[in-house]
Coordinates of C-alpha atoms in Angstrom, one line a residue:
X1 CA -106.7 -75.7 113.4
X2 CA -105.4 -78.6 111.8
X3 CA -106.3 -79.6 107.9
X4 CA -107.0 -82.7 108.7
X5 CA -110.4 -83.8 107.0
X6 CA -112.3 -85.7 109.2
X7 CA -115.3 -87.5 106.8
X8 CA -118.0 -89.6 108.3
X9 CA -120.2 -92.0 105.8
X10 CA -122.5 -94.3 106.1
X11 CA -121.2 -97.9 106.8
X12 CA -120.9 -100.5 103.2
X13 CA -118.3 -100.5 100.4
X14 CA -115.3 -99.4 103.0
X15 CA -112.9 -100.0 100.1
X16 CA -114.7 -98.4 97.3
X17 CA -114.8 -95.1 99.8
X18 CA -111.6 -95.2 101.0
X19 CA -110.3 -95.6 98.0
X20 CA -112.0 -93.0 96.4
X21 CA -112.0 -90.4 99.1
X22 CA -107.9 -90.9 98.8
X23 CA -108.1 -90.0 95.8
X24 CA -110.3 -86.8 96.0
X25 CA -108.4 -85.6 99.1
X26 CA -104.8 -86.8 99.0
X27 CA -104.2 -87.0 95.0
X28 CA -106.0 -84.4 94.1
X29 CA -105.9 -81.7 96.8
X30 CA -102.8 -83.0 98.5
X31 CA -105.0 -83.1 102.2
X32 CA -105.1 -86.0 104.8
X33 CA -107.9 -87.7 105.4
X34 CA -109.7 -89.7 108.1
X35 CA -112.7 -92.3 107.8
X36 CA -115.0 -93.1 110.4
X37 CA -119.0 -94.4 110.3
X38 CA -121.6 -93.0 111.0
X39 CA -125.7 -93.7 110.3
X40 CA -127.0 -91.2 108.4
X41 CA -127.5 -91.4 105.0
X42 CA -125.3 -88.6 104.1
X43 CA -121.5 -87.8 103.8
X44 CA -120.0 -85.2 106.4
X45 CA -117.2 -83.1 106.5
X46 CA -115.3 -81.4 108.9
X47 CA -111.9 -80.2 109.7
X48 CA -109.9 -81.7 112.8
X49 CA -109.9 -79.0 115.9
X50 CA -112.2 -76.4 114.3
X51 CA -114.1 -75.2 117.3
X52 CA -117.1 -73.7 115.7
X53 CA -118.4 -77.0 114.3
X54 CA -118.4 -76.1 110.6
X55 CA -119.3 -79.1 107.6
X56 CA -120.1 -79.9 104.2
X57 CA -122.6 -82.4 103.5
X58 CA -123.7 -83.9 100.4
X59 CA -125.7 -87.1 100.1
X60 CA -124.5 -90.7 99.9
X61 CA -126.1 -92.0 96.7
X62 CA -124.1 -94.3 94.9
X63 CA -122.7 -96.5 98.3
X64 CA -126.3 -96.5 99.1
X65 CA -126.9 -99.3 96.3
X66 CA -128.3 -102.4 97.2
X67 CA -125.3 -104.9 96.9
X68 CA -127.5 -106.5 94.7
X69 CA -127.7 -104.3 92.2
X70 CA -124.2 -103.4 92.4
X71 CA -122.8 -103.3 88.8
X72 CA -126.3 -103.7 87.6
X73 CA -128.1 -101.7 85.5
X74 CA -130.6 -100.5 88.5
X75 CA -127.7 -99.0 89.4
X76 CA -126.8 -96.9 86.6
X77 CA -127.4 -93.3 87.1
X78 CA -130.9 -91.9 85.6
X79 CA -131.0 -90.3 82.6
X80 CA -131.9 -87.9 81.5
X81 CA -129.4 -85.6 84.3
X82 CA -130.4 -83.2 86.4
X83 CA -129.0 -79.8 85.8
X84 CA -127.5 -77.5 88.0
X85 CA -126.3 -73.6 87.3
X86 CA -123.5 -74.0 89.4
X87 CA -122.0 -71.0 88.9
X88 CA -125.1 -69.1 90.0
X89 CA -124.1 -70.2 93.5
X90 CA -120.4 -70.7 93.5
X91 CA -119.5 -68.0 91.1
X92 CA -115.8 -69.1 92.6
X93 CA -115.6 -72.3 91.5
X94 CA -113.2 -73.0 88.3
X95 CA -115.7 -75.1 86.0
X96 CA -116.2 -74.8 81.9
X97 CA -119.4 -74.4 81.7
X98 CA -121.8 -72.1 84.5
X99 CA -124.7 -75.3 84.2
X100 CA -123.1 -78.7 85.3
X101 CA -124.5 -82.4 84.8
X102 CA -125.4 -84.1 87.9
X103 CA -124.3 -87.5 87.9
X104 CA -125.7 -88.5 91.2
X105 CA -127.0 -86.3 93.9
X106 CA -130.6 -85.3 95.7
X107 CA -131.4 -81.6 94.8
X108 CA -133.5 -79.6 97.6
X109 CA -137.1 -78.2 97.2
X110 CA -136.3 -74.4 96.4
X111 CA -139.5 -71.9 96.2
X112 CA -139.3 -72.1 92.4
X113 CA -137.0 -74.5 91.4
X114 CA -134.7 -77.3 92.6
X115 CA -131.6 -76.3 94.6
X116 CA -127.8 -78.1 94.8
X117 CA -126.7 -75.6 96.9
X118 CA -127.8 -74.4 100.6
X119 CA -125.1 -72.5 102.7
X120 CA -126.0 -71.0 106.6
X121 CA -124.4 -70.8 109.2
X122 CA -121.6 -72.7 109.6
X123 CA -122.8 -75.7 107.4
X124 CA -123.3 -75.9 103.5
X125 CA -125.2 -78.5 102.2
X126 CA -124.4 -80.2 98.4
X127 CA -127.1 -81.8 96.3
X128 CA -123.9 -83.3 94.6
X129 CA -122.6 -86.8 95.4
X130 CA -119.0 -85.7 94.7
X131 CA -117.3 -89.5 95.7
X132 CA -120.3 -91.3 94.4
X133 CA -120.1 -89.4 90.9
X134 CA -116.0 -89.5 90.5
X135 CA -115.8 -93.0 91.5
X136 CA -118.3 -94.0 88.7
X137 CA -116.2 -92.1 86.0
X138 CA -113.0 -92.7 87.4
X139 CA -113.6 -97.0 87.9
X140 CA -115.5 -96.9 84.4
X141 CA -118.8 -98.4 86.4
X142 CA -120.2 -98.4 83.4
X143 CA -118.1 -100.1 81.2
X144 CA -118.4 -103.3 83.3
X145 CA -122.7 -102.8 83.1
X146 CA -122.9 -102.5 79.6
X147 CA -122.9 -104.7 76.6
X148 CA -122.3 -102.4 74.0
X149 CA -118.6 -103.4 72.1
X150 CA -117.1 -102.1 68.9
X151 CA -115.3 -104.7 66.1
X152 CA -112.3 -104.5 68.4
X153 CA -114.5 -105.4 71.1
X154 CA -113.8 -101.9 72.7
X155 CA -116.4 -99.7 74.8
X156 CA -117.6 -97.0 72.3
X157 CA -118.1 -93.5 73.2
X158 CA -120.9 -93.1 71.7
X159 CA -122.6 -95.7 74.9
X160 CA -121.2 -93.5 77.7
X161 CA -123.0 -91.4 80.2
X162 CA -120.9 -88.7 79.3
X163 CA -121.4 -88.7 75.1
X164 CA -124.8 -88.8 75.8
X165 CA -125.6 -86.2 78.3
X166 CA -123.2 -84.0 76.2
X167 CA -120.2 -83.5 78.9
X168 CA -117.4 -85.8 77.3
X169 CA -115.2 -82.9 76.2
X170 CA -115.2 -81.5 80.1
X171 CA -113.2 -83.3 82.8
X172 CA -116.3 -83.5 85.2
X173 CA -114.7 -85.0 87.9
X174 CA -112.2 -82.0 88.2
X175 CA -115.1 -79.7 88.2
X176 CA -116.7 -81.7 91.3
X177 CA -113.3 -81.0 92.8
X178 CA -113.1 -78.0 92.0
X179 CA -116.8 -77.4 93.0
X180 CA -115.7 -79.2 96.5
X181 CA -113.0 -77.0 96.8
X182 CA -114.6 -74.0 96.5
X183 CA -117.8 -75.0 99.1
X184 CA -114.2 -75.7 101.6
X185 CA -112.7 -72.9 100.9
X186 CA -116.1 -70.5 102.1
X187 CA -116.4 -72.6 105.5
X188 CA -112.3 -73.2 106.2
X189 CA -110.7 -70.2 104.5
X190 CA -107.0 -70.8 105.2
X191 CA -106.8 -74.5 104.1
X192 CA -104.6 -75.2 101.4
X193 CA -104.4 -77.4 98.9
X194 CA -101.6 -79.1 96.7
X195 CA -100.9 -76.7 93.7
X196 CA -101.0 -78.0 90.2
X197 CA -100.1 -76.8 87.1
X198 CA -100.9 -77.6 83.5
X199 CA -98.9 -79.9 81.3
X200 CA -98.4 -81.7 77.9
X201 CA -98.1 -85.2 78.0
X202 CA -96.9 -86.0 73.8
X203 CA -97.0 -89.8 72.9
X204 CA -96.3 -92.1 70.0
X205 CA -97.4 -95.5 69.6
X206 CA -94.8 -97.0 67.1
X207 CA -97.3 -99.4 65.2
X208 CA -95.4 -99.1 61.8
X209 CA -91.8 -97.7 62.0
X210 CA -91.1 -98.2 58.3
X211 CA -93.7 -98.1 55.5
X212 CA -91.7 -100.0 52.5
X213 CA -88.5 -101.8 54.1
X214 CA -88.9 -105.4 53.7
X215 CA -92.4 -104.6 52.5
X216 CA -93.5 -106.8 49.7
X217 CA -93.7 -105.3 46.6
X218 CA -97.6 -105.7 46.2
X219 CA -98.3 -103.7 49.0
X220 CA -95.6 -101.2 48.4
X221 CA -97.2 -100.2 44.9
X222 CA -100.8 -100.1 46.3
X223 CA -99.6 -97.6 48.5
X224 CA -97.5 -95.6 45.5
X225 CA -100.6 -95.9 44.0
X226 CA -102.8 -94.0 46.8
X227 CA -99.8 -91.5 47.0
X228 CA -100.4 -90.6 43.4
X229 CA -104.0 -90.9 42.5
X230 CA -106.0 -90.4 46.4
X231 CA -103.1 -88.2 48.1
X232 CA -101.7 -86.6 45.0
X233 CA -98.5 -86.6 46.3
X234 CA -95.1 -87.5 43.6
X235 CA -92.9 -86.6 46.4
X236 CA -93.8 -89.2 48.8
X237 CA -94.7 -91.9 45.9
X238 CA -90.7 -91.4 45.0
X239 CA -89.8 -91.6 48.4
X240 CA -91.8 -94.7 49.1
X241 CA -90.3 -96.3 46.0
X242 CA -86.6 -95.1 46.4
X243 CA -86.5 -96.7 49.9
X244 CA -88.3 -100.1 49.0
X245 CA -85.4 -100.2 46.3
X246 CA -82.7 -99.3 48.5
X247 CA -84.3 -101.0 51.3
X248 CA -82.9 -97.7 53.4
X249 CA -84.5 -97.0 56.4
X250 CA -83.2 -93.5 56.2
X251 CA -85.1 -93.1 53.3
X252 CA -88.9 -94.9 54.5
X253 CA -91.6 -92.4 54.6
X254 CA -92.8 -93.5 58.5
X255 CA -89.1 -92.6 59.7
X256 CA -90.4 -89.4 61.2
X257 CA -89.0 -90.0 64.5
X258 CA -86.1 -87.0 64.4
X259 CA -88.7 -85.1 63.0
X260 CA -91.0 -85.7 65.9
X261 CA -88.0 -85.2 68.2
X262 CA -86.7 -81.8 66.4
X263 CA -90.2 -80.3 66.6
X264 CA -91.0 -81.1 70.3
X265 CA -87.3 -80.3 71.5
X266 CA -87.9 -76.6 70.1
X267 CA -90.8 -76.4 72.1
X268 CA -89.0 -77.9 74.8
X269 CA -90.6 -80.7 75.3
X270 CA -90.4 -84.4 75.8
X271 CA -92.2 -87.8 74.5
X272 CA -92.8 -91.5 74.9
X273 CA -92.6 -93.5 72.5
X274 CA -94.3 -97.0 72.9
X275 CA -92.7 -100.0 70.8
X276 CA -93.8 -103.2 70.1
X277 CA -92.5 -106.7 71.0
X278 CA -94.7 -109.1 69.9
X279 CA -97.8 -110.0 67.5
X280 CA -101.0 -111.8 68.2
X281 CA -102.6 -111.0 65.1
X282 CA -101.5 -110.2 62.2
X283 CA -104.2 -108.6 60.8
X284 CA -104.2 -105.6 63.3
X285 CA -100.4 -106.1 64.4
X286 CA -97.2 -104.9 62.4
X287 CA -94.7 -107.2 62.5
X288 CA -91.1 -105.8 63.5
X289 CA -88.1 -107.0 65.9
X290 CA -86.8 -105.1 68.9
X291 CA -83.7 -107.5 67.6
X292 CA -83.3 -105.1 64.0
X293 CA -80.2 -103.5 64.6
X294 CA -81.8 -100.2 62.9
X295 CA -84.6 -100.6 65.4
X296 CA -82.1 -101.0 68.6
X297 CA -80.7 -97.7 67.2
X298 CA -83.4 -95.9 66.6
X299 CA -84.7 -96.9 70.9
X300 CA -81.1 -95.7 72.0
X301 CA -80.9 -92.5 70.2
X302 CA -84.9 -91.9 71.5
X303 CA -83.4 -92.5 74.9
X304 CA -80.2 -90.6 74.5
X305 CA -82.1 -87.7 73.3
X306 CA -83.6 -87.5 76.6
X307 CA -87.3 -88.7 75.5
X308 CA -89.3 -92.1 77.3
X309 CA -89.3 -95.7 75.9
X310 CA -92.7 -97.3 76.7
X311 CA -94.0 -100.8 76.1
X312 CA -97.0 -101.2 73.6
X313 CA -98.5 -104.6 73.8
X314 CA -99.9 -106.1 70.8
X315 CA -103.7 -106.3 69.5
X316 CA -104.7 -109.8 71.6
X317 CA -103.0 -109.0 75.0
X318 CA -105.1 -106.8 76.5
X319 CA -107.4 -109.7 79.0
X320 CA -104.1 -112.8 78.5
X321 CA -101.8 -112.5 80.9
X322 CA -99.6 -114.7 79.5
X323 CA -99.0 -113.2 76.7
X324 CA -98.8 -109.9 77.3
X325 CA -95.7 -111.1 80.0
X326 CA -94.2 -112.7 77.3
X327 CA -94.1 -109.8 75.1
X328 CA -93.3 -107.8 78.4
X329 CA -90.2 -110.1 79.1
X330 CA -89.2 -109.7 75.5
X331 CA -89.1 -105.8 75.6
X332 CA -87.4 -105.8 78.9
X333 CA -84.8 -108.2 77.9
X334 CA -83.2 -105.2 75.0
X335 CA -84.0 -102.4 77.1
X336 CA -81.7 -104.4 79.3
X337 CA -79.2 -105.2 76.8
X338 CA -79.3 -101.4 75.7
X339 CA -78.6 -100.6 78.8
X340 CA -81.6 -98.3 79.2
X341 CA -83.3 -97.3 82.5
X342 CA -85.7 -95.6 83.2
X343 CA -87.7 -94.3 86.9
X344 CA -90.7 -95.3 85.3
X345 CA -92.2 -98.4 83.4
X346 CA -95.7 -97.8 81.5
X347 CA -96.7 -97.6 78.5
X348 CA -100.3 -98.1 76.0
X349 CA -102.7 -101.1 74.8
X350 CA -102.6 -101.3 71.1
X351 CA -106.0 -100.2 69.7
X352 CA -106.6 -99.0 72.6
X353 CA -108.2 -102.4 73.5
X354 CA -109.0 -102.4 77.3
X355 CA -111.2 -104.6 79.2
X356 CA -112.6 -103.3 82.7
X357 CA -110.4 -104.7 85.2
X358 CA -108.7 -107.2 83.7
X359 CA -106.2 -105.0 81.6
X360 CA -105.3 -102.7 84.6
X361 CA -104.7 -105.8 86.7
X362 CA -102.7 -107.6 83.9
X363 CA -100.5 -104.4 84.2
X364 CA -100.4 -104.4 88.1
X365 CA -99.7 -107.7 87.9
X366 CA -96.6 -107.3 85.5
X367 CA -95.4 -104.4 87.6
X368 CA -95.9 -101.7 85.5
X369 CA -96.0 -98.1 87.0
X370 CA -98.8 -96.6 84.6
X371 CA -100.8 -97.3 81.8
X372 CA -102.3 -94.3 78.9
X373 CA -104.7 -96.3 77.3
X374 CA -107.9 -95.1 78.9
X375 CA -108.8 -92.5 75.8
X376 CA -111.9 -93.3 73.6
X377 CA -111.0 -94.5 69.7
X378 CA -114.4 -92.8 68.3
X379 CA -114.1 -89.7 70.0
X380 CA -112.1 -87.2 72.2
X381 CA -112.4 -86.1 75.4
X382 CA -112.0 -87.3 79.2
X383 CA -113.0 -91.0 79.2
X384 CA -112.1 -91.0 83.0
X385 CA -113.6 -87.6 83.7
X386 CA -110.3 -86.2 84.6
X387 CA -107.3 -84.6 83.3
X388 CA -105.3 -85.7 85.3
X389 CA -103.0 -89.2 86.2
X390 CA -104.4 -90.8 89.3
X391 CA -104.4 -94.5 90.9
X392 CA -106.8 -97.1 90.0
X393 CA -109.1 -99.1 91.6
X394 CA -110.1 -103.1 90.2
X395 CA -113.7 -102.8 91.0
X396 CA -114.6 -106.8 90.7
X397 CA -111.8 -107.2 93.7
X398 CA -112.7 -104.5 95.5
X399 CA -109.0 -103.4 95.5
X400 CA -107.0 -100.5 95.4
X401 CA -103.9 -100.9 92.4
X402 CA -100.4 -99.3 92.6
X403 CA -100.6 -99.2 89.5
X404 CA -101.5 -95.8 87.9
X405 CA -103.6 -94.5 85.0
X406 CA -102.3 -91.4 82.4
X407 CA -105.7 -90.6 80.5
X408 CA -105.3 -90.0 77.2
X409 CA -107.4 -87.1 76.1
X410 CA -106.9 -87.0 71.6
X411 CA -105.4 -88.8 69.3
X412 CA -104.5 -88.4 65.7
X413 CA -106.3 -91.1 64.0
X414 CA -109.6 -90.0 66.4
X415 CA -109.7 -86.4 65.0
X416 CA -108.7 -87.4 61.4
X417 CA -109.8 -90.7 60.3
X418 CA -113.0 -91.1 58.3
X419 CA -114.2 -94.0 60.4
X420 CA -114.1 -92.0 63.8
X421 CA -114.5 -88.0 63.9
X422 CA -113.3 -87.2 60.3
X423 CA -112.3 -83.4 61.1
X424 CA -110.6 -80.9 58.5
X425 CA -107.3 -79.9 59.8
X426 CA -108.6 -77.0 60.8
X427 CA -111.2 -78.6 62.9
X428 CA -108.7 -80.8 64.4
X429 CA -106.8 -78.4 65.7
X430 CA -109.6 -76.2 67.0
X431 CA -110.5 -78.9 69.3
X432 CA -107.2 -79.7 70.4
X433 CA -106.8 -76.0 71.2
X434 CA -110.5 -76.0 73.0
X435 CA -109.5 -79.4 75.2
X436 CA -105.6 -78.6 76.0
X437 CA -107.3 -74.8 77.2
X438 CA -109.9 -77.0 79.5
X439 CA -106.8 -78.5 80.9
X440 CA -104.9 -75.4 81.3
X441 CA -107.9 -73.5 83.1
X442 CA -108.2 -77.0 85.4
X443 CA -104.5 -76.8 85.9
X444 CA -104.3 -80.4 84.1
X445 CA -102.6 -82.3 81.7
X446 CA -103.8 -82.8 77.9
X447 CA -102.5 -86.3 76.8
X448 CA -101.9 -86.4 72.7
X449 CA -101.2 -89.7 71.1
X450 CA -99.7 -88.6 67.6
X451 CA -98.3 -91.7 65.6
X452 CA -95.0 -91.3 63.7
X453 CA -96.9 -92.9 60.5
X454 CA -99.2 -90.0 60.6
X455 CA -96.7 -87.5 59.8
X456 CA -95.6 -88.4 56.0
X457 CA -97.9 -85.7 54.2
X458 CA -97.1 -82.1 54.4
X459 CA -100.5 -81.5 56.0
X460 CA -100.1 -83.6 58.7
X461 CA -96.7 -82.3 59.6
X462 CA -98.2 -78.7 59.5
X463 CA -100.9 -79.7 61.6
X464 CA -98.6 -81.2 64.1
X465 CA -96.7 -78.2 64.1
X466 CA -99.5 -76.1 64.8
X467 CA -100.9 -78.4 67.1
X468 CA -97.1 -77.8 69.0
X469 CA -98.0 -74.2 69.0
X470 CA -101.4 -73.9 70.2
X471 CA -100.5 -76.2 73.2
X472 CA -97.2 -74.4 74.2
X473 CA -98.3 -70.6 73.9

C-alpha cells in the first residue's frame, strides 16, 4: 500500500481546498495528496491501493458557504462553540487540553449526548471540519469580516474567535492535526508522517538602537529623570548621561546587542535581528541610518557572529507598496555593500501593523521569503492557530503565496507593558514557560520577539535570562 492520500470533496472553492489540504498533508505531515470531486456533502479519505476500503470522513462545512456570504458575517462560525472531550475518544491524540473547541463541524446524535467521534468497521467518522476550521485560523477569515481596529488600526485580540471562546494560548490547528493524525493512524497503522521537533525562534526588532546619542537634550533628561524618580535606577541615569555627553555609542543604555548575542550563544542559539530603513511617521518611527558607520558595524559583526539580519519596515508601510519597496531597496542596497548574504530574506512589520491580504502580498510581491509579524500586540498566543511556519494563502485572490509566514507567539512589550498584559516578571515568565512547553509537547516552534531597548534594567536582563533557561532546559 501506497501513502498516497486520495481526498474526495465536494466541488466549489478548488483553490481554497487545495491550498489548504497541501498544507495539512504535505507541510504538516510531509504526505502526498490527491484531489478529486465528488457530490456528497462530506470530505473522504482514503489511502491509494488499500484493498479493504478503509476512510475518514468529516463534514464539509465551511466550503459549503454560499459564495454570497463568503467573507460575510453569515459566515462566521457560531458562537458560543460546541465542545468536544476529545480525549475521551482518542486518548492517543497529542492535544493540551482533553475538551477541544469546535470551530466548525456537525456532531452526531449519541444516546445521551452529542458525539464527534464514530469508529466501525473500517470507517471513522469526524464531527470536526479539520480543513474548514484550519483554513479559517490559518487565512485570518476573520480579520477580513470584522470591523473591530485598535489606534494602530490593528486587529485586537480581544475580537478573535479564539480570545473569546478561551483557546488563544493553544495552537488549535495543530491539535486538529494532531487529532487527524491520530483517527489515520487507527485505520492505516504503518503510514508515516514527517517528524518534527521543537524549536526556538529568538527575534529583535531594532526600533531604537541607541537611547541618548544624538538625542536632544530635552528628551535625554526626561528619561534621566524616569531613571531616577519611576525606575529608581542611578546606574542607568549615569549611564544615560555619560553617553549623551560623550556621544559614545559604546556607552548608550539600548546597546545591548553583545549582550543579547553573549546570552543566546551560551545557550547555543541564534537570532534575527530586524533593522530599519526608513520612516513614515515620526511619531511611531525612530529615526536612524543604515548609512551610520556605528550602525554598518554593528549589522556586520550581528552577521559575523553567525546571527540573521532581517528587514523591519516602518510604521506606514504595511498596505503601500511603494514605500515599503523603497525602504526595501534601501536596506538591500548596504546589505549589498556589506557584502552580506543570506539563504533567506524576511523579516517583521513594525507595530506589528498588518492588514489581511495586502501586507502578505506587499511582501510576496517584493520577494521576500517569510514574514513574523502575525503575533497579537494585546495578548499572547497563536494568532494563526499554529506553532508552526507554513505558506500563506491571499484570500481576496484566491491564491496560494510563496511567500511564507513565521508566527510569532510573545513578545516583550505584550507580557510587560501596562497598556497590553501588564504581568510581574514572574508572571511573564510563567507563561512563556506554559506556551514554549505547548510548543514542545506539539513538536513546534515558540517565536519570542524581545527588543534590545527592553534589556537596560537589571530585571529585564534577569528575566531574559531566565526566560533563556526555561526555553532551553
Amino acid at each position: 500500500m501506497s501513502s498516497i492520500i486520495l481526498i474526495s470533496c465536494p466541488p466549489g472553492y478548488e483553490s481554497e481546498r487545495r491550498y489548504i489540504f497541501y498544507v495539512i498533508f504535505t507541510e504538516f505531515l510531509g504526505l502526498t495528496c490527491q484531489l478529486r470531486e465528488y457530490l456528497e456533502d462530506k470530505v473522504e479519505i482514503r489511502v491509494l491501493g488499500d484493498q479493504a476500503g478503509r476512510r475518514l470522513v468529516w463534514p464539509d462545512v465551511l466550503f459549503q458557504t454560499n459564495p454570497s456570504d463568503w467573507l460575510s458575517a453569515d459566515s462566521l462560525p457560531k458562537v458560543p462553540l460546541p465542545k468536544w472531550r476529545a480525549q475521551k475518544d482518542l486518548v492517543e491524540a497529542t492535544i493540551t487540553d482533553p475538551i477541544i473547541p469546535v470551530i466548525y463541524g456537525r456532531s452526531f446524535e449519541g444516546k445521551d449526548e452529542e458525539m464527534w467521534f464514530v469508529q466501525y468497521d473500517h470507517s471513522i467518522y469526524l464531527g470536526i471540519d479539520i480543513a474548514g476550521s484550519a483554513f479559517f485560523m490559518l487565512t485570518r477569515y476573520e480579520e477580513i469580516v470584522l470591523p473591530d481596529r485598535d489606534k494602530h488600526n490593528r486587529f485586537p485580540a480581544k475580537a478573535s474567535l479564539a480570545y473569546r471562546e478561551g483557546f488563544l494560548e493553544r495552537p488549535i490547528v495543530d491539535e486538529y492535526i494532531e487529532i487527524l493524525w491520530a483517527c489515520m493512524k487507527r485505520l492505516w497503522p504503518e503510514l508515516e508522517r514527517r517528524d518534527h521537533s521543537y524549536q526556538l525562534c529568538l527575534s529583535h526588532d531594532v526600533d531604537q538602537p541607541l537611547a541618548t546619542v544624538n538625542r536632544p537634550w530635552s528628551q535625554v533628561l526626561r528619561n534621566i529623570s524616569g531613571d531616577i524618580i519611576k525606575r529608581r535606577d542611578l546606574a542607568l541615569a549615569w549611564r544615560r548621561f555619560k553617553s549623551r555627553i560623550t556621544r559614545d555609542p559604546m556607552e548608550d543604555p539600548h546597546n545591548t546587542f553583545d549582550i543579547i548575542m553573549d546570552l543566546n550563544e551560551r545557550y547555543g542559539l541564534k537570532s534575527a535581528f530586524y533593522f530599519k530603513s526608513g520612516v513614515t511617521n515620526p511619531k511611531y518611527d525612530e529615526h536612524y541610518s543604515l548609512n551610520s558607520p556605528w550602525i554598518r558595524r554593528l549589522i556586520k559583526c550581528i552577521h559575523e557572529r553567525g546571527h540573521e539580519i532581517g528587514f523591519h519596515p516602518s510604521y506606514e508601510t504595511y498596505n503601500n507598496p511603494s514605500l515599503f519597496r523603497a525602504e526595501l531597496d534601501s536596506f538591500m542596497r548596504v546589505m549589498d555593500e556589506l557584502k552580506i548574504s543570506q539563504t533567506r530574506r524576511g523579516g517583521r512589520q513594525h507595530y506589528l501593523r498588518w492588514e489581511n491580504p495586502t501586507t502578505w502580498q506587499i511582501w510576496e510581491e517584493a520577494g521576500l521569503d517569510y514574514d513574523a509579524t502575525l503575533g497579537f500586540a494585546d495578548y499572547v498566543g497563536f494568532r494563526c492557530g499554529t506553532c508552526r511556519e507554513f505558506p500563506v494563502f491571499n484570500i481576496i485572490t484566491r491564491k496560494s503565496l510563496y511567500l511564507r509566514e513565521r508566527p510569532l507567539i510573545a513578545m516583550d512589550t505584550t507580557l510587560l507593558s501596562q497598556q497590553y498584559m501588564s504581568l510581574q516578571s514572574e508572571q511573564a515568565l510563567d507563561r512563556i514557560e506554559r506556551l514554549s512547553g505547548i510548543c514542545r509537547c506539539l513538536r513546534g516552534t515558540f517565536s519570542l520577539l524581545w527588543h534590545n531597548n527592553s534589556l537596560i534594567e537589571p530585571w529585564q536582563k534577569q528575566l531574559y535570562l531566565e526566560a533563556l533557561e526555561v526555553l532551553t532546559k
